[in-house]
Short mmCIF file of C-alpha atoms in Angstrom, two decimals:
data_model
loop_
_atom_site.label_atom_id
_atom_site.label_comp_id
_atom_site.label_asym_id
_atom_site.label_seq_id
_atom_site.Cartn_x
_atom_site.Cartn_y
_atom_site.Cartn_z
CA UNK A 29 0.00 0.00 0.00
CA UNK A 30 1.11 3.41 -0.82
CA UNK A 31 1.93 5.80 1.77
CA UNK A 32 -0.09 8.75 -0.28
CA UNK A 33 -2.80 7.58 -2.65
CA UNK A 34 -4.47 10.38 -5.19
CA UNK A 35 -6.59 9.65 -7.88
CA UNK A 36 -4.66 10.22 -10.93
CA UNK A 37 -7.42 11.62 -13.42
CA UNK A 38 -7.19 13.17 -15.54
CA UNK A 39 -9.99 15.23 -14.05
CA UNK A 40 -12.56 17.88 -16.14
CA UNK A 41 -14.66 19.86 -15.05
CA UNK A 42 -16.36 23.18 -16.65
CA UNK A 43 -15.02 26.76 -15.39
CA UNK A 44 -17.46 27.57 -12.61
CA UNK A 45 -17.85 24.32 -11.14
CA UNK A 46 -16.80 22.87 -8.18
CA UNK A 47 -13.24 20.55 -8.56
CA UNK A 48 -12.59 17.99 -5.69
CA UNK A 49 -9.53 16.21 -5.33
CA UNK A 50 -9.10 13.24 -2.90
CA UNK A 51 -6.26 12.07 -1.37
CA UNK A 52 -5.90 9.17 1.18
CA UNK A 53 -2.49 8.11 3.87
CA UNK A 54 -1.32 5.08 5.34
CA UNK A 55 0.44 6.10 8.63
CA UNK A 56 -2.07 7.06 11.12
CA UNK A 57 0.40 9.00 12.93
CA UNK A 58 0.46 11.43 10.23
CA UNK A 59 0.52 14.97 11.56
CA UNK A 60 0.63 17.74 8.69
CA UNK A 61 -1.16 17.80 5.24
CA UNK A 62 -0.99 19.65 2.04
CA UNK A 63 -1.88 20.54 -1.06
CA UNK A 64 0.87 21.68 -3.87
CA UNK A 65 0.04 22.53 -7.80
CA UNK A 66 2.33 21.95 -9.89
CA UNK A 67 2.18 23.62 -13.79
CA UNK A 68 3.42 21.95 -16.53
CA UNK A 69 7.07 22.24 -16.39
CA UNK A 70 7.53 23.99 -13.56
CA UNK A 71 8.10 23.09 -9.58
CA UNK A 72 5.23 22.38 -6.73
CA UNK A 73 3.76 24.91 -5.17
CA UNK A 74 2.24 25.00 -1.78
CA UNK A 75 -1.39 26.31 -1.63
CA UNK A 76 -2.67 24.66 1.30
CA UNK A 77 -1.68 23.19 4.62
CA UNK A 78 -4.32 21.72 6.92
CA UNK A 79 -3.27 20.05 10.55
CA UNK A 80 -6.35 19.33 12.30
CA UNK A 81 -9.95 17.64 11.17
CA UNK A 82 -12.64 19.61 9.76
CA UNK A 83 -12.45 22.43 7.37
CA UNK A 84 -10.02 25.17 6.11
CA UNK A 85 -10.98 27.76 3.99
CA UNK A 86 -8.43 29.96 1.69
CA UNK A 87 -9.79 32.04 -1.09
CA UNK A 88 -11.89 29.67 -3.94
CA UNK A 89 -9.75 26.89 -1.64
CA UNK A 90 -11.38 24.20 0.61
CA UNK A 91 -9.56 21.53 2.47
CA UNK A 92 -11.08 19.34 4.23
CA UNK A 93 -9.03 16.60 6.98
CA UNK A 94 -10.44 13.56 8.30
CA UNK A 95 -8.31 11.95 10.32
CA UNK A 96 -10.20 8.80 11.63
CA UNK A 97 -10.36 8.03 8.01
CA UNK A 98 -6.97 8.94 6.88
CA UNK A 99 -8.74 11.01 4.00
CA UNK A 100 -7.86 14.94 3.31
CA UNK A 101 -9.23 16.44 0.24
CA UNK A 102 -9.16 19.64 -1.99
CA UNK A 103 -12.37 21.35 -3.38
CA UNK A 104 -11.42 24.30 -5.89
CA UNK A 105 -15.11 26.74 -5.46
CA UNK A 106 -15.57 28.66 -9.44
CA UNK A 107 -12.87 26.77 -10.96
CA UNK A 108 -11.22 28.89 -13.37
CA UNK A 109 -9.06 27.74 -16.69
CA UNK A 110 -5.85 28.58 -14.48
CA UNK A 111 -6.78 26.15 -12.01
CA UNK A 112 -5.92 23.49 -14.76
CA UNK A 113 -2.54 21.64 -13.30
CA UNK A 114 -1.71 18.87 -11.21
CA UNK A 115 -2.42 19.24 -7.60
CA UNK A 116 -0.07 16.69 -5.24
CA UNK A 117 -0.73 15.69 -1.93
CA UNK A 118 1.82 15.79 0.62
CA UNK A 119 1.84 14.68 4.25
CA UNK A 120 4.18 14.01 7.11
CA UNK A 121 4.07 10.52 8.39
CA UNK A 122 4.40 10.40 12.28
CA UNK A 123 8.19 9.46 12.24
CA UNK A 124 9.19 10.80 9.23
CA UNK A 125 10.97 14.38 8.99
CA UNK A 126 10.48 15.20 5.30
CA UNK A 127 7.50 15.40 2.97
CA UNK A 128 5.71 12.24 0.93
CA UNK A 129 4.03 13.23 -1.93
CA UNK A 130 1.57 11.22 -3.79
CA UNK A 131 1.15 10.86 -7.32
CA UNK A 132 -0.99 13.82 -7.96
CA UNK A 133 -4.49 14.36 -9.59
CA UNK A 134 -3.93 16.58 -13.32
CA UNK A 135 -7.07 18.37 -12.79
CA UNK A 136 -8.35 20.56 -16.36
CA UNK A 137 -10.73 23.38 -16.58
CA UNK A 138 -12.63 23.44 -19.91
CA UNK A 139 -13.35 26.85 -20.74
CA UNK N 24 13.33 37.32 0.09
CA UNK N 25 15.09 35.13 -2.99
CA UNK N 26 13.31 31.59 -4.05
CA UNK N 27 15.61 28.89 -3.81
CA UNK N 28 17.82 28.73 -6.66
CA UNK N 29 18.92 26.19 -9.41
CA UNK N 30 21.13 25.23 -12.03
CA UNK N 31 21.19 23.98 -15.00
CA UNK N 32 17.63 24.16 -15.72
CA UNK N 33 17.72 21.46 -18.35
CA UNK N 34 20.66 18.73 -19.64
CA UNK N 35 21.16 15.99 -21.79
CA UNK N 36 23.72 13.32 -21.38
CA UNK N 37 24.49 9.84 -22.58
CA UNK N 38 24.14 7.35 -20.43
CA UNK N 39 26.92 6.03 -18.38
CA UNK N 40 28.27 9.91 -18.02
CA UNK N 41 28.62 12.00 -15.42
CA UNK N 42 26.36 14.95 -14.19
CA UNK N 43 25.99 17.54 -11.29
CA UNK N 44 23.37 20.07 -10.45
CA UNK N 45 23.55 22.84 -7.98
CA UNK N 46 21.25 24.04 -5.45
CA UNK N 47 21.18 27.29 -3.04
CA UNK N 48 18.75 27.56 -0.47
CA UNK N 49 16.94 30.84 0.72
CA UNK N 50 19.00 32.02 3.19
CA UNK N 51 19.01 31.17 6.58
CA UNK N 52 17.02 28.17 5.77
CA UNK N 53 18.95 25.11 7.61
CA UNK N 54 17.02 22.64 5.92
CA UNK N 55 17.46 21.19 2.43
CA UNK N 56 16.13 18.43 0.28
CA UNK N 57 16.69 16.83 -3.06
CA UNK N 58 14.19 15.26 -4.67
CA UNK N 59 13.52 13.49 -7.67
CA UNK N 60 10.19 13.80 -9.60
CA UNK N 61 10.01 11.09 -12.46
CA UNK N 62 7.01 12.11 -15.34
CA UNK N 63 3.87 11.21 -14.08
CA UNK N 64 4.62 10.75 -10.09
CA UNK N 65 5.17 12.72 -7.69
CA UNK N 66 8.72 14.05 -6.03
CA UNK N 67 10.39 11.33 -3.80
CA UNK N 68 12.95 12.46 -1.75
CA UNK N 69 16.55 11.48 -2.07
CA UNK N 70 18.33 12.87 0.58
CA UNK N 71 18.19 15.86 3.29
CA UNK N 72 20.38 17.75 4.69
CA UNK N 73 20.68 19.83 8.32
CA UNK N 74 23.12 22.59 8.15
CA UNK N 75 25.46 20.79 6.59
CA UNK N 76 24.62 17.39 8.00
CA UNK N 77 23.11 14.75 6.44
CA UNK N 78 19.38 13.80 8.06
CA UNK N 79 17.98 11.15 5.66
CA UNK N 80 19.90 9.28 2.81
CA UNK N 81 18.18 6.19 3.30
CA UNK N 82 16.60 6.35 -0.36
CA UNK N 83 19.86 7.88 -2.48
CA UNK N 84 20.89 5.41 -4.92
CA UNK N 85 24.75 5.50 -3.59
CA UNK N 86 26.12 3.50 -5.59
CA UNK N 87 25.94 5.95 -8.39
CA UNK N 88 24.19 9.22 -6.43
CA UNK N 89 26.34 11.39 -3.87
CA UNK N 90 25.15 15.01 -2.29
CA UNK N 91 27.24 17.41 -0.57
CA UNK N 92 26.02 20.62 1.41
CA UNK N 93 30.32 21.66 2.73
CA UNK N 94 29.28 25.07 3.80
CA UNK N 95 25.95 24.50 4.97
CA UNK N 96 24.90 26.65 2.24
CA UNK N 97 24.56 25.65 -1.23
CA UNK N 98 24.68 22.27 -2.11
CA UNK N 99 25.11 19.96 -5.35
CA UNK N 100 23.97 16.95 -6.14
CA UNK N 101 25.83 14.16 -8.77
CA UNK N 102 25.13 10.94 -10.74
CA UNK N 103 28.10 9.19 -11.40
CA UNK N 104 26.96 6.53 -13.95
CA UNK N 105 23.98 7.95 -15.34
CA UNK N 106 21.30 5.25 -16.43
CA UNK N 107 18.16 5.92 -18.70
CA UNK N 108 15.97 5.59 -16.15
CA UNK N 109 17.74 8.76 -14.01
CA UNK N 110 15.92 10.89 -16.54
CA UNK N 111 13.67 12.99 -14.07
CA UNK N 112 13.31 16.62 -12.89
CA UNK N 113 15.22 16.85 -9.57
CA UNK N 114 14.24 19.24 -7.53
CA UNK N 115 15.50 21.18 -4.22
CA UNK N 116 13.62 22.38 -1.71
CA UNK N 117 14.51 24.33 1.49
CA UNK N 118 12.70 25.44 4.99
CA UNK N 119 13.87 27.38 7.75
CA UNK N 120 14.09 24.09 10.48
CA UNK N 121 14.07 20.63 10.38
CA UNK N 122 10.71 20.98 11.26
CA UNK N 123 8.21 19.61 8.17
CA UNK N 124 4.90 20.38 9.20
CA UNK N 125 5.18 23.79 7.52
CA UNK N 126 5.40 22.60 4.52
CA UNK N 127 8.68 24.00 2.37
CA UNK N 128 9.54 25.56 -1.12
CA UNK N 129 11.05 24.26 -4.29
CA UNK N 130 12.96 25.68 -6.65
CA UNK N 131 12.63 25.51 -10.55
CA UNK N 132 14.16 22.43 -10.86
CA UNK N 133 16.65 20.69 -13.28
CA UNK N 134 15.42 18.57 -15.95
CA UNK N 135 17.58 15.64 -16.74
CA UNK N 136 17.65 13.54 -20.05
CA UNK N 137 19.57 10.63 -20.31
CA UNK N 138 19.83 9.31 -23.43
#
């Protein structure tokens, strides 16, 4: 089993709607979450971080932690054509000291 | 404040050469990773480094991968046989502490071909 599990898509949805991207971890002990987008050719960027369960709110940004079932997810609110990357999830596992990334979701916005 | 920096952005190279790429950290951040992002998955980490100390090499190819960070400062990282299936973008990231749960920041990158 994979310590960070994403859906890989590829995922459409029309400009407006509501994207949601779902990621699920292994390690229970897992402390930290986040959520980086990543453009074609260039490097991760961080747009999220979420640490406890419930609901975080950032802009058009949602994420969403569930701890009890190891699930943390992204919802993108009036998705716009610029949204359209790939969006990696990235947690720490309890005894780790560095970052695991899953295999990201490529999420496109159809104008 | 400066982004962490890379170089080269891109290179080619047959396999079975040799190849470095350099990395400096925003400043004053102790903490620096390589990682390697293969097309289509996402970064794994190779190795990181603590001031000039390695943390975590416990997934660096060694036989043909070494890292250095002298000054605890800059660093560079080297493949010494390249194989084709090195071809990745490795990336470095930096963060102020040790301390991951803050999340940290990547630079551009360096795309490698091996061919």
């Amino acid at each position: 089993q994979k310590e960070v599990e994403q859906n890989s898509g590829p995922l459409s949805v029309p400009e407006g709607a509501i994207a949601s991207l779902n990621c699920t971890y292994s390690d229970r002990g897992s402390q930290s979450f986040f959520w980086y987008r990543q453009y074609s050719g260039k490097s991760p960027e961080l747009i999220m971080s979420i640490y406890s369960n419930g609901d975080k709110e950032d802009g058009r940004f949602t994420a969403q932690l569930n701890k009890a079932s190891q699930y943390v997810s992204l919802l993108i609110r009036d998705s716009q054509p610029s949204d359209s990357a790939t969006y990696l999830c990235a947690v720490t596992p309890g005894s780790a000291r560095q970052l695991t990334f899953g295999s990201g979701t490529q999420l496109t916005v159809l104008p | 404040e400066a982004g962490v920096a890379q170089s080269p952005r891109y290179k080619i190279i047959e396999k079975r050469q040799s190849v470095a790429f350099w990395c400096n950290p925003i400043s004053g951040h102790a903490t620096l990773y390589w990682y390697q992002q293969i097309l289509g998955q996402g970064p794994k980490l190779l190795i990181q480094f603590q001031n000039n100390g390695v943390v975590d090499d416990s997934q660096l190819p060694k036989d043909r991968f070494s890292a250095e960070r002298l000054k605890g400062v800059d660093s560079t990282l080297k493949i010494q046989p390249a194989k084709l299936e090195d071809s990745a973008v490795y990336l470095c990231a930096s963060s102020p502490t040790g301390n991951p749960n803050y999340g940290y920041t990547f630079g551009s990158g360096t795309r490698l071909t091996v061919v």
